[in-house]
Amino acid sequence: MTSVYFGNDNGEVNGMANANIGDIITFKRDGESHEGTVSGVRENSVIVQYGYSKDKDEPLTTIVNHKNYKIKKSSK
């Protein structure tokens, strides 16, 4: 999926590749680099599962803005 964003003043167009469900992305959280699998895609962000909490017996999930991650491996 590719989204197109328009520049502020001069009408330039920038393309930004967004992750899809199942893609593996890398992102930074609290100064540490993390890797996770995209489980949901929203207009401005993705929902990422990046680990598992044994204490709570549930997956660790977070929301990452499209500007703040890099796609490591596409599911396509």
Short mmCIF file of C-alpha atoms in Angstrom, two decimals:
data_model
loop_
_atom_site.label_atom_id
_atom_site.label_comp_id
_atom_site.label_asym_id
_atom_site.label_seq_id
_atom_site.Cartn_x
_atom_site.Cartn_y
_atom_site.Cartn_z
CA MET A 1 0.00 0.00 0.00
CA THR A 2 1.38 3.41 -0.90
CA SER A 3 0.02 6.65 0.47
CA VAL A 4 0.62 9.98 -1.19
CA TYR A 5 1.08 13.12 0.88
CA PHE A 6 1.12 16.66 -0.50
CA GLY A 7 3.77 19.18 0.50
CA ASN A 8 2.91 22.38 2.35
CA ASP A 9 3.70 25.30 0.07
CA ASN A 10 4.96 24.24 -3.34
CA GLY A 11 2.60 21.35 -4.15
CA GLU A 12 5.32 18.70 -4.23
CA VAL A 13 4.24 15.11 -3.76
CA ASN A 14 6.06 12.62 -1.55
CA GLY A 15 5.38 8.89 -1.60
CA MET A 16 5.69 6.87 1.60
CA ALA A 17 5.44 3.10 1.71
CA ASN A 18 3.21 1.87 4.52
CA ALA A 19 3.50 -1.55 6.09
CA ASN A 20 0.83 -4.19 5.59
CA ILE A 21 -0.49 -6.82 8.01
CA GLY A 22 2.16 -9.51 8.45
CA ASP A 23 5.12 -7.27 7.56
CA ILE A 24 8.09 -7.22 9.92
CA ILE A 25 9.16 -3.71 10.90
CA THR A 26 11.85 -2.12 13.07
CA PHE A 27 11.17 0.86 15.33
CA LYS A 28 12.63 2.62 18.36
CA ARG A 29 10.88 2.79 21.71
CA ASP A 30 12.46 4.34 24.83
CA GLY A 31 15.85 4.56 23.09
CA GLU A 32 15.89 0.86 22.21
CA SER A 33 15.43 -0.68 18.79
CA HIS A 34 12.62 -3.25 18.48
CA GLU A 35 11.40 -5.58 15.77
CA GLY A 36 7.81 -6.70 15.45
CA THR A 37 5.03 -7.98 13.22
CA VAL A 38 2.27 -5.67 12.01
CA SER A 39 -1.12 -6.90 13.22
CA GLY A 40 -3.23 -3.88 12.20
CA VAL A 41 -3.01 -0.89 9.88
CA ARG A 42 -4.62 2.48 10.51
CA GLU A 43 -4.58 5.77 8.59
CA ASN A 44 -1.61 7.24 10.49
CA SER A 45 -0.11 4.24 12.28
CA VAL A 46 0.29 0.49 12.59
CA ILE A 47 -0.37 -1.85 15.50
CA VAL A 48 2.68 -4.00 16.17
CA GLN A 49 3.19 -7.18 18.18
CA TYR A 50 6.82 -7.16 19.30
CA GLY A 51 7.14 -9.74 22.05
CA TYR A 52 5.39 -11.74 24.71
CA SER A 53 4.97 -10.98 28.41
CA LYS A 54 5.33 -14.15 30.48
CA ASP A 55 4.21 -12.24 33.59
CA LYS A 56 0.89 -11.20 32.08
CA ASP A 57 0.66 -14.17 29.67
CA GLU A 58 -0.18 -11.90 26.73
CA PRO A 59 1.54 -10.40 23.67
CA LEU A 60 3.33 -7.05 23.88
CA THR A 61 1.75 -4.63 21.45
CA THR A 62 2.27 -0.98 20.61
CA ILE A 63 1.18 1.61 18.08
CA VAL A 64 3.80 3.14 15.77
CA ASN A 65 3.29 6.13 13.48
CA HIS A 66 4.03 5.48 9.79
CA LYS A 67 6.89 8.02 10.00
CA ASN A 68 8.64 6.11 12.80
CA TYR A 69 9.36 2.64 11.43
CA LYS A 70 11.17 0.88 8.61
CA ILE A 71 9.92 -2.21 6.84
CA LYS A 72 12.43 -5.01 7.33
CA LYS A 73 10.57 -7.80 5.53
CA SER A 74 7.39 -7.54 3.49
CA SER A 75 4.78 -10.29 3.77
CA LYS A 76 4.15 -10.18 0.01
#
